[in-house]
mmCIF file of C-alpha atoms in Angstrom:
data_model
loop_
_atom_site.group_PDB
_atom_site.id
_atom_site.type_symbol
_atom_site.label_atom_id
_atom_site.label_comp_id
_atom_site.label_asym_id
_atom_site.label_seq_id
_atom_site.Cartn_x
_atom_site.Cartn_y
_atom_site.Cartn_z
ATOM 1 C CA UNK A 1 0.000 0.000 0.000
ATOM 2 C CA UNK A 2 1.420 3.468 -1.191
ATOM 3 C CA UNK A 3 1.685 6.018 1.405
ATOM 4 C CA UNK A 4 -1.109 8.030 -0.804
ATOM 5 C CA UNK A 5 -3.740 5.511 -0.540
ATOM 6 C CA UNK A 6 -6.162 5.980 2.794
ATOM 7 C CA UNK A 7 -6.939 2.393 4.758
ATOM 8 C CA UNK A 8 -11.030 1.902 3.844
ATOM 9 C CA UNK A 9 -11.457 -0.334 6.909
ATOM 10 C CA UNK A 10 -10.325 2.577 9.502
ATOM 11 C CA UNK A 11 -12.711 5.084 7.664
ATOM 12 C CA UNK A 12 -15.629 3.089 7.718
ATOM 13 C CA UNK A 13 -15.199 2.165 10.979
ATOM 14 C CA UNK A 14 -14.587 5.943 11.762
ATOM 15 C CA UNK A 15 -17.782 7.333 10.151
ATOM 16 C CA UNK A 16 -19.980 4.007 11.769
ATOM 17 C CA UNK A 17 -19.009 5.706 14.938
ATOM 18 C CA UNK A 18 -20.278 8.759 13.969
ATOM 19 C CA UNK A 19 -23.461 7.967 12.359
ATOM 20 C CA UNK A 20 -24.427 6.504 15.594
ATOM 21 C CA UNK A 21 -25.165 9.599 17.690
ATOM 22 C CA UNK A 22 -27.695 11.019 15.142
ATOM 23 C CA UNK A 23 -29.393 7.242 14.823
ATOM 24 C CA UNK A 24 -29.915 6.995 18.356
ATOM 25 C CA UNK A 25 -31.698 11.101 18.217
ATOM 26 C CA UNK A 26 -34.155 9.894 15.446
ATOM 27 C CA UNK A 27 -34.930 7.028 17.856
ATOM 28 C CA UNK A 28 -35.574 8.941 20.484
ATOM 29 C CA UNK A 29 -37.361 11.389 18.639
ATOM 30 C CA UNK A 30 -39.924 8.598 17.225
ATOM 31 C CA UNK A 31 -40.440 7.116 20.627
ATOM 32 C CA UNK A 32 -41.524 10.933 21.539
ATOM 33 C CA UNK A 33 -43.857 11.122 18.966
ATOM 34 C CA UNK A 34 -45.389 7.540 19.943
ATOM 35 C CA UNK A 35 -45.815 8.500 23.193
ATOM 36 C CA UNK A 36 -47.498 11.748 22.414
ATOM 37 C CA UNK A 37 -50.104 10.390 20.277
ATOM 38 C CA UNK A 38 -50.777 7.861 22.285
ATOM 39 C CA UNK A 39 -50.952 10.015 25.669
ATOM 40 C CA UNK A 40 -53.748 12.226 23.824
ATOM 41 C CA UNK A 41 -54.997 9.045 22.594
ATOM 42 C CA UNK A 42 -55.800 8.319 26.343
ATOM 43 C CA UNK A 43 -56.861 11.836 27.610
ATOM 44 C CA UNK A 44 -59.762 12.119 24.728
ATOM 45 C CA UNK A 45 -63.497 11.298 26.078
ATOM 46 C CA UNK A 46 -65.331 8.748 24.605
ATOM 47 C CA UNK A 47 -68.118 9.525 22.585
ATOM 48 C CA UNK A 48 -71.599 8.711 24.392
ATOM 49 C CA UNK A 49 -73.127 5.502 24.488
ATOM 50 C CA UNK A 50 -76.477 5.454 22.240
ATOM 51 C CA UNK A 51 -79.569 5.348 24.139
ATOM 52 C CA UNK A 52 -83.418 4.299 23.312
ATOM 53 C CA UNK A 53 -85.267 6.557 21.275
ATOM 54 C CA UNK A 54 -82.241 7.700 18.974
ATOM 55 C CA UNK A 55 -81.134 9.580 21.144
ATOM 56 C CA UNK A 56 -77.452 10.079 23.315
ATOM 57 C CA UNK A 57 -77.233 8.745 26.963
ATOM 58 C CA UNK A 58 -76.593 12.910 27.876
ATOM 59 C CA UNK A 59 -79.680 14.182 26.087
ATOM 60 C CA UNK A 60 -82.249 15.510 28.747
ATOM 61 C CA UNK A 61 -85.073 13.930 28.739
ATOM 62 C CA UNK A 62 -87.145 15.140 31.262
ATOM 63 C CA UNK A 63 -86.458 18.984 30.497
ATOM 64 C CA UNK A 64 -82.887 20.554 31.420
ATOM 65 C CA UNK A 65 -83.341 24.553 31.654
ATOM 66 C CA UNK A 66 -83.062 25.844 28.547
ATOM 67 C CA UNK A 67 -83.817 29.464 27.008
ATOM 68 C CA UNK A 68 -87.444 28.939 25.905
ATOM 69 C CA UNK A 69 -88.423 27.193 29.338
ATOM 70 C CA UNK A 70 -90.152 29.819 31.449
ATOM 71 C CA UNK A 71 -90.727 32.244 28.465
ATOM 72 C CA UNK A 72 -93.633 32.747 26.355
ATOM 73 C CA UNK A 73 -94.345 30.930 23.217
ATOM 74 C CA UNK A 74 -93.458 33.002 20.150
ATOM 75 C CA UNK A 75 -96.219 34.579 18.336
ATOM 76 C CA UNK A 76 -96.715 32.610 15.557
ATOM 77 C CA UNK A 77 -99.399 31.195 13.072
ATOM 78 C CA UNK A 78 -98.524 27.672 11.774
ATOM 79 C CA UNK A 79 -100.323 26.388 8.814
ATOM 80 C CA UNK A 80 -102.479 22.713 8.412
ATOM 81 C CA UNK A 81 -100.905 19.578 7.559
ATOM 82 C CA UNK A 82 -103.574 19.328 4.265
ATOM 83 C CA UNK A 83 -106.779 18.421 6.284
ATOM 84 C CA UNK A 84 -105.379 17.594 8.969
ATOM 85 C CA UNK A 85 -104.986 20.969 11.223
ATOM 86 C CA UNK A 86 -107.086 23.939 11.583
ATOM 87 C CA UNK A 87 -108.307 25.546 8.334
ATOM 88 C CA UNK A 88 -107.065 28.709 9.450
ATOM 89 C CA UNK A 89 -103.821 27.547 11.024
ATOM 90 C CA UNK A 90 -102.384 27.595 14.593
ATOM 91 C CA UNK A 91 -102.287 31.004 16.317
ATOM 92 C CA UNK A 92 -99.770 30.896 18.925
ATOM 93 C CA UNK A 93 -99.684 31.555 22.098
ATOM 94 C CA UNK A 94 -102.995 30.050 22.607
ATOM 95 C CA UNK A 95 -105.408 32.892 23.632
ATOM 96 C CA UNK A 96 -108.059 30.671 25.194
ATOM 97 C CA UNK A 97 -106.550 30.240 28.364
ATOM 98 C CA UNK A 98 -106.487 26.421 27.888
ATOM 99 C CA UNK A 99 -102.634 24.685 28.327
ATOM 100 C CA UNK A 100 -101.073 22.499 25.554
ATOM 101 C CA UNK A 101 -98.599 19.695 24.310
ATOM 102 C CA UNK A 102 -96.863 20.722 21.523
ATOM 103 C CA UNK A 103 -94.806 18.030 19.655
ATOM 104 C CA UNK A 104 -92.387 18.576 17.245
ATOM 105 C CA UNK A 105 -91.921 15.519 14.533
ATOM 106 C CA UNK A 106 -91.387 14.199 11.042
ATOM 107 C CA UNK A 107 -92.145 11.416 8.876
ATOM 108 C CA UNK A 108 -88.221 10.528 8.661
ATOM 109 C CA UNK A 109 -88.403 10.581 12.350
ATOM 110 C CA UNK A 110 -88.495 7.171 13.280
ATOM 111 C CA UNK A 111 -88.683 7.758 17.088
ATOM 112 C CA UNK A 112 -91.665 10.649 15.956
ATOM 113 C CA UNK A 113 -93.161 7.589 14.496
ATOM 114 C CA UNK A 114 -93.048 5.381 17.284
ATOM 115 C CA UNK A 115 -94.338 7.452 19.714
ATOM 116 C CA UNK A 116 -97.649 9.339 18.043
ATOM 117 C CA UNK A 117 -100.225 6.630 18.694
ATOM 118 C CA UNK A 118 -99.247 7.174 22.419
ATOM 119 C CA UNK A 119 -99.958 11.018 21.961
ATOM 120 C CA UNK A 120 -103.093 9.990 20.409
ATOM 121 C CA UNK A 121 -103.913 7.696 23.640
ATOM 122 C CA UNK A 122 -103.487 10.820 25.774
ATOM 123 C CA UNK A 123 -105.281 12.853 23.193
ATOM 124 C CA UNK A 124 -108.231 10.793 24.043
ATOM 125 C CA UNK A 125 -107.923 10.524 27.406
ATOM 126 C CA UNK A 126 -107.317 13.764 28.699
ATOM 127 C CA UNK A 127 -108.784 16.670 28.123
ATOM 128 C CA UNK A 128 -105.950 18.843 27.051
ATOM 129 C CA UNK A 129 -105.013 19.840 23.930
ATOM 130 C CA UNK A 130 -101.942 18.074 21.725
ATOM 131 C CA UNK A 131 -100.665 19.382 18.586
ATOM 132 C CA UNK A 132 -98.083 18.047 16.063
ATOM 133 C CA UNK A 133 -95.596 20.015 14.105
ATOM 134 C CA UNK A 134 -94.348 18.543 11.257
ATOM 135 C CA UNK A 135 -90.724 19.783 11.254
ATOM 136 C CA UNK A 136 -89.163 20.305 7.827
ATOM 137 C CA UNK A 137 -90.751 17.416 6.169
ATOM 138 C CA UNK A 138 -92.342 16.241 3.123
ATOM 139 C CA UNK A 139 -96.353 17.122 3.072
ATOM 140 C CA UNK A 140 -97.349 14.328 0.943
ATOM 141 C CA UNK A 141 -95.250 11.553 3.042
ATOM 142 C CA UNK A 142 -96.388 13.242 6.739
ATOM 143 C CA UNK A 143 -100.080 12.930 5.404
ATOM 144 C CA UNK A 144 -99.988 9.366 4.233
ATOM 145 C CA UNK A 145 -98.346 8.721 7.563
ATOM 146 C CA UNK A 146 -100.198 10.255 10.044
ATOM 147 C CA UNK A 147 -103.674 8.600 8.097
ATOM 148 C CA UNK A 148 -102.035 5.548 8.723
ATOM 149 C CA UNK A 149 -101.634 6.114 12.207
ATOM 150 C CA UNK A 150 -105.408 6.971 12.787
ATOM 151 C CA UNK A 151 -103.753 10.437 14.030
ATOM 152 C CA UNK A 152 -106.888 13.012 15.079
ATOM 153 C CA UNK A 153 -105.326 15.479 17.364
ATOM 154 C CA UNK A 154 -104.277 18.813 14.348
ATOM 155 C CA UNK A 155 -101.566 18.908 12.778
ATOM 156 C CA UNK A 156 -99.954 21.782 11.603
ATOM 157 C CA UNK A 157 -96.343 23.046 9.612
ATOM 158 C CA UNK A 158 -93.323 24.437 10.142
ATOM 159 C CA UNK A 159 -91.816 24.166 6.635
ATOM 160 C CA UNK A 160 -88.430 26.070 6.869
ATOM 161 C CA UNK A 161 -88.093 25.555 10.777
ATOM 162 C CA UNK A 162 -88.340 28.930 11.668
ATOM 163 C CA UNK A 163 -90.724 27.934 14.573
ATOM 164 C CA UNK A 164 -88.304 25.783 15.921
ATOM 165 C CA UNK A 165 -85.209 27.633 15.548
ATOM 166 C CA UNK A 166 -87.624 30.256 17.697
ATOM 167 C CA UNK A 167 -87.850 27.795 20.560
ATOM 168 C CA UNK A 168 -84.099 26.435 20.265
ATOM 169 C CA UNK A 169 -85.649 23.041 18.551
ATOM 170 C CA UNK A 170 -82.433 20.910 18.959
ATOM 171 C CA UNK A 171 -84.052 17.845 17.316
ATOM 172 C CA UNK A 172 -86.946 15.274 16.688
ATOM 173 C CA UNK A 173 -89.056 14.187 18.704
ATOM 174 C CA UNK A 174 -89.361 17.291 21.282
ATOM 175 C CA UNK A 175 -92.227 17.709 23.403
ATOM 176 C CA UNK A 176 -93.371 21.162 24.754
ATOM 177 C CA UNK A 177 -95.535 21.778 27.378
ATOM 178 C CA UNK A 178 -97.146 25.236 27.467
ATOM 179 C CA UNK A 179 -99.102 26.741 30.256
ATOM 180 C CA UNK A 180 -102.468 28.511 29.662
ATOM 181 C CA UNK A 181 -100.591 31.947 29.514
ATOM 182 C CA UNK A 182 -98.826 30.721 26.628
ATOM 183 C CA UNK A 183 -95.554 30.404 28.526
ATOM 184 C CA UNK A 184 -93.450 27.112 28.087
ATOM 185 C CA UNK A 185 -93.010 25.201 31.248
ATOM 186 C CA UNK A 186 -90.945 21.988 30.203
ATOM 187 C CA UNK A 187 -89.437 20.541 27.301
ATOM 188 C CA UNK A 188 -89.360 16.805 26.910
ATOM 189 C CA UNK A 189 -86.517 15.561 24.499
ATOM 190 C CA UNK A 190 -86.453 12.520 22.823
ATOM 191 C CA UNK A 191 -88.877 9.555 22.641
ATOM 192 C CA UNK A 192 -91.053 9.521 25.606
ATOM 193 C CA UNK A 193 -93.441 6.811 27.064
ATOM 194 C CA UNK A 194 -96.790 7.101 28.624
ATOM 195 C CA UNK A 195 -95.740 7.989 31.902
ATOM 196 C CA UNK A 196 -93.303 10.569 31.311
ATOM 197 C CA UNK A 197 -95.811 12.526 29.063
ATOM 198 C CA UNK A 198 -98.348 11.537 31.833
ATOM 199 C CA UNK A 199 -96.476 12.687 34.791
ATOM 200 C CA UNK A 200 -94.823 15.885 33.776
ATOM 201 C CA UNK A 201 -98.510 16.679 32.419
ATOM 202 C CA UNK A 202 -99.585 16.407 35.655
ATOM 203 C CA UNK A 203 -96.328 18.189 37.343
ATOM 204 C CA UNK A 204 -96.709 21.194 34.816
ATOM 205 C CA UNK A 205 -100.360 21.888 33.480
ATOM 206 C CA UNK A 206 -102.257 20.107 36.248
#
């Protein structure tokens, strides 16, 4: 070997040696970034279990405050489902005096489904008035439906939502109960049996 020539087994030894700093900082640096994702990973909430009714285990069913509980009813005249409401419409609040269930559904509403023919059995049976407000829906499929159903307490519309968006209508099915001064004294989320529309009737409007 000529005194020019550089030994290849020192060098590559040499620059081994000196690769191994930076390897072990981009292994420390992925282990970092491991543990990070996995530490938020573990810090984020699960989502909340479904519940009956289509509805999340949180939603409050029985009537959490809210900004139209305790307020009066906006003024408001809803229009007939076809035959199926008042020929003049809905005037709201209710100047007679006389409290009333207002429920908000839809034909694409499955829970809103499942639950008129109870509002019809507490149509019958008490004397108190119950009205249903299609919400955003499809005339044509909301009358074949409700016909179906055997559905006699009125229904009226609220086309664009307007009257919901008024009352802070979060979603379908959504019961209101409204004193005979037109002011809104609970608001029932979700499905609902008997007895819940039962009791709170008799906790609110007597």
């Amino acid at each position: 070997m000529s005194r020019t020539e550089t030994p290849t087994e020192p060098v590559a030894v040499e620059r081994a040696r000196s690769a191994r700093p930076t390897l072990r900082l981009v292994a420390v640096v992925g282990l970092l970034v491991v543990l990070g994702i996995a530490g938020v990973a573990m810090l984020r909430p699960d989502p909340p279990a479904p519940a009956a009714g289509g509805v999340t285990a949180d939603t409050p069913r029985l009537g959490a405050p809210d900004r139209a509980v305790g307020r009066p009813i906006p003024d408001v005249t809803l229009p007939p489902l076809a035959g199926l409401g008042p020929s003049g419409g809905l005037a709201l609040p209710p100047g007679d005096g006389e409290p009333m269930v207002i429920n908000f559904w839809a034909s694409w509403c499955q829970p809103c489904v499942d639950e008129m023919p109870m509002l019809q059995r507490v149509a019958d049976d008490l004397d108190l008035t119950i009205v249903g407000v299609d919400y955003i829906d499809q005339a044509d499929k909301a009358v074949a439906l409700a016909e179906r159903l055997g559905i006699r307490y009125p229904l009226v519309r609220d086309d664009e939502g307007t009257f919901g968006q008024a009352v802070g209508l979060a979603g379908t099915p959504t019961t209101l109960l409204v004193d005979g001064d037109g002011v809104v004294r609970r608001r029932l989320t979700g499905e609902l049996t008997e007895q819940q529309l039962r009791d709170a009737i008799a906790a609110d409007l007597g």
